[in-house]
PDB file of C-alpha atoms in Angstrom:
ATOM      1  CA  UNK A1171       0.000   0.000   0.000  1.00 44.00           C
ATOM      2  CA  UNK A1172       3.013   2.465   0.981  1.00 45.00           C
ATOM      3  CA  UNK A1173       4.748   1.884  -2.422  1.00 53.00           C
ATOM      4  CA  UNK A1174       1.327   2.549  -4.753  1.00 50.00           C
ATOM      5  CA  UNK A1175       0.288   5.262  -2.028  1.00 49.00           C
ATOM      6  CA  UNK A1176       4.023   7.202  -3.318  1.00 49.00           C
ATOM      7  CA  UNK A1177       3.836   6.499  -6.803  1.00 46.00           C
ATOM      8  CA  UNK A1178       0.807   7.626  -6.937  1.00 48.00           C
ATOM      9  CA  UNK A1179       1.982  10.736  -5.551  1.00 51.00           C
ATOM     10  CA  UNK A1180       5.128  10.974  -8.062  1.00 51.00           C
ATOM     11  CA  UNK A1181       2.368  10.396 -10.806  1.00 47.00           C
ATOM     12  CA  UNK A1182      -0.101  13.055 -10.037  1.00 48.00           C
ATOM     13  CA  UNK A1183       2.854  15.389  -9.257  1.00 48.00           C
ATOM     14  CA  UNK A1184       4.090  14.662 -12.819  1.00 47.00           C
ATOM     15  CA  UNK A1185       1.604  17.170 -13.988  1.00 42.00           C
ATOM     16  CA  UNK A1186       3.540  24.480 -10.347  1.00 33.00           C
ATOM     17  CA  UNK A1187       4.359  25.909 -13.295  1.00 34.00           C
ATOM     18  CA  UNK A1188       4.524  29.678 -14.253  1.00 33.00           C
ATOM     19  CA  UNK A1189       0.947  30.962 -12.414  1.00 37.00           C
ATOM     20  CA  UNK A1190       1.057  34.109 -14.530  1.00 39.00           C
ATOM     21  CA  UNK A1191      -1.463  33.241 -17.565  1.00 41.00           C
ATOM     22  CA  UNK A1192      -4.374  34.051 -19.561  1.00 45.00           C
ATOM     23  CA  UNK A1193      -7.365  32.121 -19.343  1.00 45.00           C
ATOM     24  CA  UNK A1194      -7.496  31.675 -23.539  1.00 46.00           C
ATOM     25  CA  UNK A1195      -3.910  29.951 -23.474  1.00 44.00           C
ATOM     26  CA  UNK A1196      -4.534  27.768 -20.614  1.00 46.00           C
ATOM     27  CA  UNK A1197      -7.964  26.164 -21.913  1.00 52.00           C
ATOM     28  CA  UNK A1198      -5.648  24.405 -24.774  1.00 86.00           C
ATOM     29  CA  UNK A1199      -4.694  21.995 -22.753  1.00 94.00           C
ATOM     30  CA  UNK A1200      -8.243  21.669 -21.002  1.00 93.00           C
ATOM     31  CA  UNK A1201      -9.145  18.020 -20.817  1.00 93.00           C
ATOM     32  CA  UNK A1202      -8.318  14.394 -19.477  1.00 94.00           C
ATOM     33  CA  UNK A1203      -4.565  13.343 -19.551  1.00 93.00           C
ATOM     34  CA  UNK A1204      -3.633   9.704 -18.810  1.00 93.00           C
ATOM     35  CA  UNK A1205       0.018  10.149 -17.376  1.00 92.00           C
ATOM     36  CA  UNK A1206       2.284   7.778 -16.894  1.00 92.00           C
ATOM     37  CA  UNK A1207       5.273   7.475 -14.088  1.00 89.00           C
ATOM     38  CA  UNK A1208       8.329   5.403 -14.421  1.00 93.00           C
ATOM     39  CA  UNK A1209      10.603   4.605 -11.701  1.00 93.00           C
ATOM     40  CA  UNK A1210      13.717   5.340 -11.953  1.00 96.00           C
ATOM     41  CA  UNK A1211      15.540   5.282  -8.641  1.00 95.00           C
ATOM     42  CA  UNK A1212      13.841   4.368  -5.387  1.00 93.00           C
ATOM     43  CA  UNK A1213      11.259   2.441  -3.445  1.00 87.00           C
ATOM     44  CA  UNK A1214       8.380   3.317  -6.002  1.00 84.00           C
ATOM     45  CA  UNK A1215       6.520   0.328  -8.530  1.00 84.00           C
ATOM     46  CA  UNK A1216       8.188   0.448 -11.648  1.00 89.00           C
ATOM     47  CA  UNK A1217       5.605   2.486 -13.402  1.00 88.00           C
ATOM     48  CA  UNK A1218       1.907   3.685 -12.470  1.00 83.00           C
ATOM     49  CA  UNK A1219      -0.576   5.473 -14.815  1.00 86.00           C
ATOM     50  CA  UNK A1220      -3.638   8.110 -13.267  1.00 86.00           C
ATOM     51  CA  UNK A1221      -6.073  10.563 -15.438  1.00 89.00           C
ATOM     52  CA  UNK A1222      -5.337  13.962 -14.585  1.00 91.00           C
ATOM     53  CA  UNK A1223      -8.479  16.573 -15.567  1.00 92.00           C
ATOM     54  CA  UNK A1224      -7.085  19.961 -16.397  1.00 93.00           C
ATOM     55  CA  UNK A1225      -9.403  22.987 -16.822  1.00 91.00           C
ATOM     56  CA  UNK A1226      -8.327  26.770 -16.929  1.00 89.00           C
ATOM     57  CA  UNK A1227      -4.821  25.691 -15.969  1.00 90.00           C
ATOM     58  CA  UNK A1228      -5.738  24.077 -12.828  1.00 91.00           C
ATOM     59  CA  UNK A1229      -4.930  20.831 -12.410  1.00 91.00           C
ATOM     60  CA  UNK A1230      -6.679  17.824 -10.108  1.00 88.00           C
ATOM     61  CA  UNK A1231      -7.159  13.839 -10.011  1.00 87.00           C
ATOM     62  CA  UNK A1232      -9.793  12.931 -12.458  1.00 85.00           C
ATOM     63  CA  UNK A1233     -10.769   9.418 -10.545  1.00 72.00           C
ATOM     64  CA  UNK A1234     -12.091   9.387  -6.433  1.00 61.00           C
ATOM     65  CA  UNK A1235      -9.806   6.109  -7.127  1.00 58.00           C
ATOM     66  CA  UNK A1236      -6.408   7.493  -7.044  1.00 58.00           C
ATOM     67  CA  UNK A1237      -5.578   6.903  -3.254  1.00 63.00           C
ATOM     68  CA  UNK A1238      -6.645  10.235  -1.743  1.00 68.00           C
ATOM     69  CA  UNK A1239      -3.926  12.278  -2.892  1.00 74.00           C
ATOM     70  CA  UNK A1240      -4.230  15.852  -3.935  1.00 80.00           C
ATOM     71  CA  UNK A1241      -2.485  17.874  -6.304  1.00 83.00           C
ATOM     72  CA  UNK A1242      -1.746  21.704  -6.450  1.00 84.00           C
ATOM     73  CA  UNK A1243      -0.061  24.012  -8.835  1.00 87.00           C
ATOM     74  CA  UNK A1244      -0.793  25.061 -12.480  1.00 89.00           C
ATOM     75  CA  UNK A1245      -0.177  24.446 -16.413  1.00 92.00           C
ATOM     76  CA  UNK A1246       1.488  27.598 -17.279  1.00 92.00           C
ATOM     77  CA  UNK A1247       0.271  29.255 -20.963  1.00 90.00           C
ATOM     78  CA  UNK A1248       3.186  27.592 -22.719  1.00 92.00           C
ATOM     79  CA  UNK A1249       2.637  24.294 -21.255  1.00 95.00           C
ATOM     80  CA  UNK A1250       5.244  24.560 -18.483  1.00 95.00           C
ATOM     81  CA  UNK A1251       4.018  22.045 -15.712  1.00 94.00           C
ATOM     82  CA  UNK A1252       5.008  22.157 -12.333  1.00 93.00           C
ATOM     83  CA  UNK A1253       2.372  20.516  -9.376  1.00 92.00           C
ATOM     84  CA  UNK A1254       2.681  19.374  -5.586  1.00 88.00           C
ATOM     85  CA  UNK A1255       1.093  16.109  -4.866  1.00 83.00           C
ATOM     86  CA  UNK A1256      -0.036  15.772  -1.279  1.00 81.00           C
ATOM     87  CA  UNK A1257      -0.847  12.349   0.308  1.00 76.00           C
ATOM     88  CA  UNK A1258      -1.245  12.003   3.887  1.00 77.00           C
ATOM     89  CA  UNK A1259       2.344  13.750   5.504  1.00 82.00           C
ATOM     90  CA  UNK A1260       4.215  12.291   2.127  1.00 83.00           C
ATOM     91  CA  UNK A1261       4.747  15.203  -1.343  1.00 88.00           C
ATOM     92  CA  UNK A1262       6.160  14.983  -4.253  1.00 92.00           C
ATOM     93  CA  UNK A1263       6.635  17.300  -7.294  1.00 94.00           C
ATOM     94  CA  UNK A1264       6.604  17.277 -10.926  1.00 94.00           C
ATOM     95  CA  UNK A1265       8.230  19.798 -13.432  1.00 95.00           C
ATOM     96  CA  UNK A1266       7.950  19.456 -17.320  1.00 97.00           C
ATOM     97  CA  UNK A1267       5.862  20.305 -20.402  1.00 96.00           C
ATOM     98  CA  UNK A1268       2.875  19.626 -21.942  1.00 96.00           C
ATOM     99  CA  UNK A1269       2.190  20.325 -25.286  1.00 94.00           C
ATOM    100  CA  UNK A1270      -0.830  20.117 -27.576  1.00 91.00           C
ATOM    101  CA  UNK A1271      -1.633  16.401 -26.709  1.00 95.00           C
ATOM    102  CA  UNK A1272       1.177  15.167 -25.178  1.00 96.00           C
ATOM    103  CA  UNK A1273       3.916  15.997 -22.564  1.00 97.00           C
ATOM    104  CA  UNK A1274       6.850  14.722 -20.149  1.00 97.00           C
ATOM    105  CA  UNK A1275       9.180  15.660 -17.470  1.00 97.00           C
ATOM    106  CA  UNK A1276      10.335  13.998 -14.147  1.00 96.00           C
ATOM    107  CA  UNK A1277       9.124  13.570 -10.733  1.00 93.00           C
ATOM    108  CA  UNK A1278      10.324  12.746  -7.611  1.00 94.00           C
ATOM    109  CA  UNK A1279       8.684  11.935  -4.434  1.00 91.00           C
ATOM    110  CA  UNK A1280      11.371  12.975  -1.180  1.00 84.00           C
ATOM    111  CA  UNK A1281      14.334  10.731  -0.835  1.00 81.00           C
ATOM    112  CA  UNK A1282      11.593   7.881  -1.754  1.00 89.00           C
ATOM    113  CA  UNK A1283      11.859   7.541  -5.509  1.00 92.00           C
ATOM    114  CA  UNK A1284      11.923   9.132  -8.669  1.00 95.00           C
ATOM    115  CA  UNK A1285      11.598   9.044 -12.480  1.00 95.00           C
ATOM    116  CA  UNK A1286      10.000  10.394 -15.802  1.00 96.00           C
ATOM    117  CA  UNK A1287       6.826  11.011 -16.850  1.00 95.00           C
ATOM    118  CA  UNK A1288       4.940  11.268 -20.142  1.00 96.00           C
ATOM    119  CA  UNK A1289       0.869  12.425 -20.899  1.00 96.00           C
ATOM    120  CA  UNK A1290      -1.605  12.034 -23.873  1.00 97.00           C
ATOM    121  CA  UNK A1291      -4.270  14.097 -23.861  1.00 96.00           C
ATOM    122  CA  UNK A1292      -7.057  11.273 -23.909  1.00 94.00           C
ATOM    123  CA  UNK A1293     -10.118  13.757 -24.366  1.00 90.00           C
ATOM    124  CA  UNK A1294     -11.031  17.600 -24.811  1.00 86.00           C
ATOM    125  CA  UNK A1295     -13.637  17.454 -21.838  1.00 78.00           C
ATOM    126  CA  UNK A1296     -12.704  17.156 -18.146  1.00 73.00           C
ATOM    127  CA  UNK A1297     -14.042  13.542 -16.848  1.00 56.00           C
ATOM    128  CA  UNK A1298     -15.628  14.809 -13.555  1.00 57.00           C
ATOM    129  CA  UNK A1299     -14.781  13.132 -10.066  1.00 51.00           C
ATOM    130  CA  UNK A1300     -16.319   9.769  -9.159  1.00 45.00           C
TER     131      UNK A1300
END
């Protein structure tokens, strides 16, 4: 449970970026993104895949399922990504890029683990919460 509880905080934190943006540059990268996390170093599962529902920037876990964590931070206008993932007293962070339908970067969760991550945009509308 500890090791998918931390991945799934390095995953959602693969997605606080530059806050500064306008609403019209944001919403092109409104929508569902299935990201994926692989470990590189650590304690973590090898790799672990959550939806991730972006609207005006803001970022948040598209599934109830995801283990209770929650994620902070933004998707700045040029698709800089940068998001804390809170689960319990563990956080991790994520820094990267998204572009029009895809993106990647790395994450790391403390001293815990760490790795890459890579998104497709799966849909244009934001799945709601379960």
């Amino acid at each position: 449970m500890l090791k998918s509880s931390v991945v799934a905080l390095g995953l959602c934190a693969a997605l606080l970026a530059t806050p500064q943006s306008s609403a019209a540059e944001e919403r092109s990268f409104n929508g569902t993104w299935s990201v994926q996390l692989v470990t590189e170093s650590g304690l973590c599962d090898s790799r672990y895949t959550v939806a991730l529902a972006i609207t005006g920037g803001d970022v948040r876990v598209a599934s109830a399922g995801e283990g209770g964590a929650t994620v902070s931070g933004r998707i700045g206008p040029d698709g800089n990504v940068g998001l804390t993932v809170r689960h319990g007293s563990t956080s991790g962070a994520a820094s990267g890029r998204l572009q029009a339908n895809s993106g990647s970067g790395t994450w790391n969760v403390s001293a815990l683990c760490s790795g890459r991550w890579t998104a497709q945009r799966r849909s244009t509308r934001v799945a709601q919460a379960d």
